[in-house]
Coordinates of C-alpha atoms in Angstrom, one line a residue:
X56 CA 13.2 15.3 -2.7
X57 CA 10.9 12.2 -3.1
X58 CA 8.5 11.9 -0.3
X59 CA 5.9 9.0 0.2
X60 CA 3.5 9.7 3.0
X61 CA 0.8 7.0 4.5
X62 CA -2.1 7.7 6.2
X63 CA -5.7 6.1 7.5
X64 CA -3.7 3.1 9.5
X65 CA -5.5 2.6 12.6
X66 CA -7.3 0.0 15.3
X67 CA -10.0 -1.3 13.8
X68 CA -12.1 -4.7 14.6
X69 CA -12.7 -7.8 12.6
X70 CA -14.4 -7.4 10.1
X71 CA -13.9 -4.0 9.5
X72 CA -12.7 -2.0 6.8
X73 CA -9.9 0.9 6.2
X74 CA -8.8 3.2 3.7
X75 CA -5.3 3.4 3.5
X76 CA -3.7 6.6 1.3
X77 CA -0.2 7.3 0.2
X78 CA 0.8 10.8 -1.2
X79 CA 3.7 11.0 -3.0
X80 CA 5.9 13.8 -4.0
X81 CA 9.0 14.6 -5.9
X82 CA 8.7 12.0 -8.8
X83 CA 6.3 11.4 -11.7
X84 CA 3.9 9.4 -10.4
X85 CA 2.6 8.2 -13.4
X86 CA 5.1 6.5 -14.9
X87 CA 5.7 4.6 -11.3
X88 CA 4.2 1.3 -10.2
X89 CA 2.8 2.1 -6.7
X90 CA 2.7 -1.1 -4.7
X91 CA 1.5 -1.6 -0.2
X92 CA 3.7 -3.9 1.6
X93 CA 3.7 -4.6 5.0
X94 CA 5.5 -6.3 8.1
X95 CA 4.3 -7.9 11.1
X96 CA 6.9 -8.4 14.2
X97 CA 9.0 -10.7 13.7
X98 CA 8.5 -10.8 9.9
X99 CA 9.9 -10.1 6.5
X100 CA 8.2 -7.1 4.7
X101 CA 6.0 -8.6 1.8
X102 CA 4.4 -7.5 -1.2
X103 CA 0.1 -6.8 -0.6
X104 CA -0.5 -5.0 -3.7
X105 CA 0.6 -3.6 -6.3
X106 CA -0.7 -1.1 -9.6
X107 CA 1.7 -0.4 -12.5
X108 CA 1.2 2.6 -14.3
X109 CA -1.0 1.5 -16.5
X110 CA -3.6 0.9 -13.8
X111 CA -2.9 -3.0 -13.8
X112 CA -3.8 -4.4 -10.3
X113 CA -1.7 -7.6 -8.8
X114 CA -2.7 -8.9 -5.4
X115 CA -1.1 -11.5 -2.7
X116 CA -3.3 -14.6 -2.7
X117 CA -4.2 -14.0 1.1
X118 CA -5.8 -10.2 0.5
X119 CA -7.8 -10.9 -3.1
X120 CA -11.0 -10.6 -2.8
X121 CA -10.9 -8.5 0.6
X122 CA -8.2 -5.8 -0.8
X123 CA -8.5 -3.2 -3.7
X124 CA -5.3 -1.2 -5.0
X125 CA -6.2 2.5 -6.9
X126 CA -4.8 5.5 -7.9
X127 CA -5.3 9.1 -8.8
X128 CA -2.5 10.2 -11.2
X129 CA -4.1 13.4 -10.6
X130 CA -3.5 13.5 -7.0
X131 CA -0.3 11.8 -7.0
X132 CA -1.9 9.5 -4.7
X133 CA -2.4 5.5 -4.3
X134 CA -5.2 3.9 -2.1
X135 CA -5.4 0.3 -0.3
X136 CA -9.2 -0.1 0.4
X137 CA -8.8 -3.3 2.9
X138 CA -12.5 -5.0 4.2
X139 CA -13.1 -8.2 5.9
X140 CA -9.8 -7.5 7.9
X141 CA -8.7 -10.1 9.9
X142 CA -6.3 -10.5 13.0
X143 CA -3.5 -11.9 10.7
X144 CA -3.7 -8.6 8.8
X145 CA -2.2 -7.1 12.0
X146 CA 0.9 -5.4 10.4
X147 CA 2.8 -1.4 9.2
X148 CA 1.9 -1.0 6.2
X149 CA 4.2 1.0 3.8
X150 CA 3.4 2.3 0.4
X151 CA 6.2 2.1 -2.9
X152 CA 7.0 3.8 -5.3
X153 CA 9.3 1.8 -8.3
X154 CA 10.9 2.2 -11.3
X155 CA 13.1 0.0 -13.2
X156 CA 15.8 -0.5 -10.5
X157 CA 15.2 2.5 -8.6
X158 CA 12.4 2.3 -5.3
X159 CA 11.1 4.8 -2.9
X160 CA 9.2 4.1 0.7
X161 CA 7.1 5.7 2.7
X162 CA 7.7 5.5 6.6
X163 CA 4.8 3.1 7.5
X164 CA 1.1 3.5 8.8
X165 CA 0.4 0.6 11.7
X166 CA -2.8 -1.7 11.4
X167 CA -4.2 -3.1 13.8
X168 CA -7.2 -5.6 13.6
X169 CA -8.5 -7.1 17.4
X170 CA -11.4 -7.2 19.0

């Protein structure tokens, strides 16, 4: 049974930083390309990060620079290191898991950046 699970979502204020984790189970990680997406109300889920397994990082244009994408094929886990938040980065964030045509998600971890 394949199980993604998030964590470190949270309230945090602008400008501040979170970690966001995503432990996955039942599949060999590391031959998967782990990728965050997220959704705000009222919005399509899109594409944040993404690392294939080869460790190649690809990033949204609105999140580079601010945003870092890891893993530990060790742990069987993927990170979202996310500073400089702002209030438009207000969204659940859900961690993939993909290969070839088959894809796995996680149930969402909310973030939420106000004052």
């Amino acid at each position: 049974q394949v199980q993604l699970v998030e964590s470190g979502g949270g309230l945090v204020q602008p400008g501040g930083s979170l970690r966001l984790s995503c432990a996955a189970s039942g599949i060999r990680f590391n031959f998967y390309t782990m990728g965050w997406y997220r959704q705000a109300p009222g919005t399509q889920r899109a594409l944040v990060a993404s690392i294939s397994s080869g460790g190649v990082a690809n990033y949204v244009d609105s999140v580079k620079d601010r945003f870092t994408i890891s893993r530990d094929n060790a742990k069987n886990t993927v990170y979202l290191e996310m500073n400089s938040l702002k209030p438009e980065d207000t969204a659940v964030y859900y961690c993939s898991a993909r290969i070839m045509t088959r894809e796995y998600w996680g149930q969402g971890t909310q973030v939420t950046v106000s004052s």
